[in-house]
mmCIF file of C-alpha atoms in Angstrom:
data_model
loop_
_atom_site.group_PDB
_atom_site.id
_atom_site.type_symbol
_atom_site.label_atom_id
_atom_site.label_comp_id
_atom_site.label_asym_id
_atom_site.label_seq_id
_atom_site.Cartn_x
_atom_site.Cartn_y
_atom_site.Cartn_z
ATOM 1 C CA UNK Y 1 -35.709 -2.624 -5.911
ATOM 2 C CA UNK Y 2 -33.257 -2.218 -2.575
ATOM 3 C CA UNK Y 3 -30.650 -1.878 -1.713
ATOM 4 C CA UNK Y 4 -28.880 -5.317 -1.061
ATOM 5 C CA UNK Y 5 -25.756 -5.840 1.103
ATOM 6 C CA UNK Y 6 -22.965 -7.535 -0.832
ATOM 7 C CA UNK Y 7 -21.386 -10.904 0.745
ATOM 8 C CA UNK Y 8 -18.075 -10.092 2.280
ATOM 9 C CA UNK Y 9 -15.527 -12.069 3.567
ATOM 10 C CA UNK Y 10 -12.974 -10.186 5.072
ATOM 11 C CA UNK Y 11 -10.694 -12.918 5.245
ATOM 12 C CA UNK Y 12 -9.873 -12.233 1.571
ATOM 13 C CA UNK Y 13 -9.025 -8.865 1.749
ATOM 14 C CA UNK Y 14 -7.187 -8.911 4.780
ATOM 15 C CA UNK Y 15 -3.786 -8.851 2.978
ATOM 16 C CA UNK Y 16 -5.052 -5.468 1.846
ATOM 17 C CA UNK Y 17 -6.997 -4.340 4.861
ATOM 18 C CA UNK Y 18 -3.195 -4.805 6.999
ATOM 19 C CA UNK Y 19 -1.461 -2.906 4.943
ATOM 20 C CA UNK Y 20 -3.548 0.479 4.795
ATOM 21 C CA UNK Y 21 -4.325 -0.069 8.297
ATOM 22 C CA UNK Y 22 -0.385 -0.347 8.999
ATOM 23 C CA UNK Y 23 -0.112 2.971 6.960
ATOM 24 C CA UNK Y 24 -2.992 4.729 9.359
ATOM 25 C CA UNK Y 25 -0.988 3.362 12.162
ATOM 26 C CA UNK Y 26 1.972 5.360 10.778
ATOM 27 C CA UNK Y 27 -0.098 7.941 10.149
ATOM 28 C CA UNK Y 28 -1.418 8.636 13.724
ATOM 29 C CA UNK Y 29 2.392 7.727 14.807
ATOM 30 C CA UNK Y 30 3.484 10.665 13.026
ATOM 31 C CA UNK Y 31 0.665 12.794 14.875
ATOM 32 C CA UNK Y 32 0.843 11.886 18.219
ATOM 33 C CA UNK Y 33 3.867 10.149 18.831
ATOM 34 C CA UNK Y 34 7.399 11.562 20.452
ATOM 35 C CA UNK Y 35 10.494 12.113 17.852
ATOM 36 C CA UNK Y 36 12.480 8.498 19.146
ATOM 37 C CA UNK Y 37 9.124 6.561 18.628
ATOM 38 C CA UNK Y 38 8.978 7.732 14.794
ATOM 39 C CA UNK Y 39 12.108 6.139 14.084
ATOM 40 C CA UNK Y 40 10.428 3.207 14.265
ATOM 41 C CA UNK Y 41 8.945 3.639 11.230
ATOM 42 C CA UNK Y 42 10.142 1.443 9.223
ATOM 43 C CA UNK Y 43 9.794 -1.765 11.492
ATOM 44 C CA UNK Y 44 6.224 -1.046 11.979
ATOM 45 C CA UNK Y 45 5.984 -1.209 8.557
ATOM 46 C CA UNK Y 46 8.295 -4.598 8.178
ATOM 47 C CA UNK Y 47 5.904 -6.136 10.630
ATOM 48 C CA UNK Y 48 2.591 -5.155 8.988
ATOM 49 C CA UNK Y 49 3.759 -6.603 5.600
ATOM 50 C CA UNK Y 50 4.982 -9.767 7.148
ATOM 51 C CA UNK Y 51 1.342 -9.837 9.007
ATOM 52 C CA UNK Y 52 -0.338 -8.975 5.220
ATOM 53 C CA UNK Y 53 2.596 -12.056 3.780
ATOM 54 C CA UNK Y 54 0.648 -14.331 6.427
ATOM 55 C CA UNK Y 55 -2.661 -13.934 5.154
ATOM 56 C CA UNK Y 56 -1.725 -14.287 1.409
ATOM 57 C CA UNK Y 57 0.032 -17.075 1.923
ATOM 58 C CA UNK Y 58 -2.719 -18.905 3.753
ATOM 59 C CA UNK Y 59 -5.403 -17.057 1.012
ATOM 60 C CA UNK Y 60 -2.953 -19.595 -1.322
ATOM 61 C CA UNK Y 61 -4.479 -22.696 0.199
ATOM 62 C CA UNK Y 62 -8.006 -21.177 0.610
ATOM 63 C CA UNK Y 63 -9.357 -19.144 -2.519
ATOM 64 C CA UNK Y 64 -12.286 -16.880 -2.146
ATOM 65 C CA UNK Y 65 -13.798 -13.935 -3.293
ATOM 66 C CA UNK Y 66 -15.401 -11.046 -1.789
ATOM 67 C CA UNK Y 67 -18.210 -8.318 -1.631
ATOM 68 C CA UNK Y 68 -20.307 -10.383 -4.123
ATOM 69 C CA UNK Y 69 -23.727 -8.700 -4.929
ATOM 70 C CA UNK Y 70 -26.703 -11.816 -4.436
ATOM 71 C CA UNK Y 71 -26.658 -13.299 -7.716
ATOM 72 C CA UNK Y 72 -23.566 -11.433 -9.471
ATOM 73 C CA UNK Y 73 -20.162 -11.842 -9.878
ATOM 74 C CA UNK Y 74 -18.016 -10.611 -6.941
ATOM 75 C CA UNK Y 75 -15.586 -7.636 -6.852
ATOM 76 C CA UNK Y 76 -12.216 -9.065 -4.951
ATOM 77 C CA UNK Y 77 -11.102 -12.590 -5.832
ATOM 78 C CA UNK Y 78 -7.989 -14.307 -4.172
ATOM 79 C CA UNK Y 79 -7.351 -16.670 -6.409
ATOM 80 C CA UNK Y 80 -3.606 -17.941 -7.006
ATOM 81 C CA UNK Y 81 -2.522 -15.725 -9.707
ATOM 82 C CA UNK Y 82 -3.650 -13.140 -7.410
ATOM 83 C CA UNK Y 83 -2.060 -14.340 -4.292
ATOM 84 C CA UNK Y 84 1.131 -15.198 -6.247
ATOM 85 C CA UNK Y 85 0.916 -11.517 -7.079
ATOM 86 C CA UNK Y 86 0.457 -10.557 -3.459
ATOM 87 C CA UNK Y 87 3.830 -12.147 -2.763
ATOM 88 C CA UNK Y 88 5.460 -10.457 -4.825
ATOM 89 C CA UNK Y 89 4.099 -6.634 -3.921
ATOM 90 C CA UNK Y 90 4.830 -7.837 -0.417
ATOM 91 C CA UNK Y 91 8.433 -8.951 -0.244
ATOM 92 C CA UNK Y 92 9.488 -6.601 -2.904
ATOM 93 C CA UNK Y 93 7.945 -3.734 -0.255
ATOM 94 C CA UNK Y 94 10.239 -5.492 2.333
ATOM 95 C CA UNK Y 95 12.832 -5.461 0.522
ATOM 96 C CA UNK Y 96 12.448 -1.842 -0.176
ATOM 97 C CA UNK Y 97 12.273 -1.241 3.571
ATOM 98 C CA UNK Y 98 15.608 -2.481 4.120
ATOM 99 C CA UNK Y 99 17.019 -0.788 1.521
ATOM 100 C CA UNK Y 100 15.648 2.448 1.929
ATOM 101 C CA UNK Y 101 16.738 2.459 5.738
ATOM 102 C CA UNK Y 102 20.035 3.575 5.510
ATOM 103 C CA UNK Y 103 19.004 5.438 2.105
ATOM 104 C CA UNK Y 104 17.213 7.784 3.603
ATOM 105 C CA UNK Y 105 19.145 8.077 6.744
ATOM 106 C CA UNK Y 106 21.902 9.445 4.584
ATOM 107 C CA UNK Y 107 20.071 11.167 2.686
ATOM 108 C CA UNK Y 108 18.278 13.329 5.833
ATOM 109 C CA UNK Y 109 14.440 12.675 4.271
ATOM 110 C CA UNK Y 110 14.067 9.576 6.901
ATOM 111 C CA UNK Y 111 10.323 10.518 7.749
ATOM 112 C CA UNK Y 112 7.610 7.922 8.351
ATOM 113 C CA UNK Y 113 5.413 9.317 5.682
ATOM 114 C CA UNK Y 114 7.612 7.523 3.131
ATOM 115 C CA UNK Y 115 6.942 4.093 4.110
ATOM 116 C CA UNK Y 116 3.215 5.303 4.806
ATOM 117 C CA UNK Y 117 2.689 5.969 1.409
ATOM 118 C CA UNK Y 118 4.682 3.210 -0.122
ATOM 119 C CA UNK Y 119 2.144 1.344 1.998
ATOM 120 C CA UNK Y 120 -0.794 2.912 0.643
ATOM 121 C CA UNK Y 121 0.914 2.197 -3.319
ATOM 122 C CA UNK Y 122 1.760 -1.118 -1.998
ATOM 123 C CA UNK Y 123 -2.096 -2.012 -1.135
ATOM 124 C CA UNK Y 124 -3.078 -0.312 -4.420
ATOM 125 C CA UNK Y 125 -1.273 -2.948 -6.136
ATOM 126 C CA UNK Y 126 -2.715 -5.677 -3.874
ATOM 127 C CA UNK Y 127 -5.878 -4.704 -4.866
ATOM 128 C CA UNK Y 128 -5.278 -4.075 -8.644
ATOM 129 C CA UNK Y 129 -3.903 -7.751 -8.398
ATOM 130 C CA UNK Y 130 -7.151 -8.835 -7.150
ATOM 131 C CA UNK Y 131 -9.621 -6.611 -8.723
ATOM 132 C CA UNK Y 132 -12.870 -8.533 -10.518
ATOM 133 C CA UNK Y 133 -14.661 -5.112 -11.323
ATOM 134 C CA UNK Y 134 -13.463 -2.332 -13.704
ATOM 135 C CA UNK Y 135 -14.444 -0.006 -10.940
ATOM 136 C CA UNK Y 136 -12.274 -1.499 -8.598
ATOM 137 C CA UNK Y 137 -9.483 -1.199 -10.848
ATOM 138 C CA UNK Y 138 -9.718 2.288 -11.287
ATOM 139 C CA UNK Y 139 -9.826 2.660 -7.783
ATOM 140 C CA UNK Y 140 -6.709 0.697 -7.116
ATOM 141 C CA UNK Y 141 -5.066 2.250 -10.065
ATOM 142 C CA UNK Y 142 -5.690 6.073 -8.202
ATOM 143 C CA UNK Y 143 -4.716 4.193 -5.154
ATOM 144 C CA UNK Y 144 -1.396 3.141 -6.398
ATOM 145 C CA UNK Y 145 -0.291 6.339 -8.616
ATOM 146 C CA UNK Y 146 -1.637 9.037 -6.126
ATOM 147 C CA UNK Y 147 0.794 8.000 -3.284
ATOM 148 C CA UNK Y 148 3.615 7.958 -5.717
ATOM 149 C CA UNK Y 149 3.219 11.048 -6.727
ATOM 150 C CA UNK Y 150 3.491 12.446 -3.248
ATOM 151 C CA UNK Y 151 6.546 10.373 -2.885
ATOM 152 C CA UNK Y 152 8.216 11.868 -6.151
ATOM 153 C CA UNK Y 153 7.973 15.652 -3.991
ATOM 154 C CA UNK Y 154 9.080 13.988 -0.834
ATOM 155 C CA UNK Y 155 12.494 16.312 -0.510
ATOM 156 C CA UNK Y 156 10.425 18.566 -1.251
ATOM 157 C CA UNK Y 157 12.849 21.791 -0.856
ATOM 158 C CA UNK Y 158 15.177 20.129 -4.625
ATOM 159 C CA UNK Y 159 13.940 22.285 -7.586
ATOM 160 C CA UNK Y 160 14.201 18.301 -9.334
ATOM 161 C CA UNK Y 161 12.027 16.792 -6.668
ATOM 162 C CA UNK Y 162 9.181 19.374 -7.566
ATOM 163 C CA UNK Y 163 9.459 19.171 -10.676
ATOM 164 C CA UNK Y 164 9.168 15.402 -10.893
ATOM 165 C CA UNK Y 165 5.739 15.281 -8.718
ATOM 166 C CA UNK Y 166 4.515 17.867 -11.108
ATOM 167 C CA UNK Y 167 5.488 16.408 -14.433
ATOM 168 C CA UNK Y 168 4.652 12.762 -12.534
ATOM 169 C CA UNK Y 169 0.620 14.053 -11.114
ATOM 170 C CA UNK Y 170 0.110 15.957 -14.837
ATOM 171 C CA UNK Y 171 0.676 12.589 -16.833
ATOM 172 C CA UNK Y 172 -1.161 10.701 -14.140
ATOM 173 C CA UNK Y 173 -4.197 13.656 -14.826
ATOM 174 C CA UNK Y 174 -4.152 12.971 -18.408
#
């Protein structure tokens, strides 16, 4: 028996495909780019959810599914419920954005790897959302709680802060 290529339409998981690819964006900004680029952060990130908001809303008038083994049942599905859940993820991770602006501004942790990783938790959920596979779900579930984790230590020099990634990656271990 070989190995068989699974069917993929990669319209269906573009919702998910723009947001980690936004978040590898950020993630090479950070890298490369000068200081007065990387305060850009958080619009790059406002545009790739709107571009990921695009393609779920058009995934609303055109269900699919997605890496689909020949003859089995396939791993991704966009159905509505899903979509509808898209929408949600999304504009509640814009809405986050512009809230967490000025947050973090004040705060002095304004850092792009903040909205890269509530990127990465953001497409976690997407995928959760849209899972068909119990595999997938796990994936998506370490996907969505490993980021957050990271996020819990982001000031990292609070006593708190470290503690609450710690206590936070333990329960997630368990």
């Amino acid at each position: 028996m070989a190995f068989e290529i699974p069917e993929i339409n990669f319209f269906v998981a573009a919702p998910v495909i723009i947001a980690a690819g936004t978040a590898l964006l950020l993630m090479l900004i950070e890298l490369f780019a000068p200081k007065f680029i990387k305060k850009w952060a958080a619009w790059i990130t406002l545009i790739g959810l709107g571009a990921a908001l695009i393609f779920t809303i058009s995934a609303w008038f055109n269900p699919g599914a997605t890496f689909t083994p020949q003859g089995g049942t396939p791993m991704l599905v966009a159905d509505n419920y899903a979509t509808f859940l898209n929408i949600i993820f999304i504009l509640t991770g814009m809405l986050t954005v512009l809230i967490s602006v000025d947050f973090l501004d004040w705060t002095g942790l304004d850092r792009p790897e903040y909205y890269m990783l509530m990127l990465l938790s953001i497409s976690g959920m997407m995928l959760m959302g849209m899972s068909n596979d119990l595999i997938l779900t796990f994936l998506a579930l370490e996907l969505l709680s490993l980021p957050l984790s990271i996020r819990a230590a982001l000031a990292w020099p609070r006593p708190d802060s470290e503690e609450s990634a710690m206590k936070y990656f333990l329960l997630g271990a368990f």
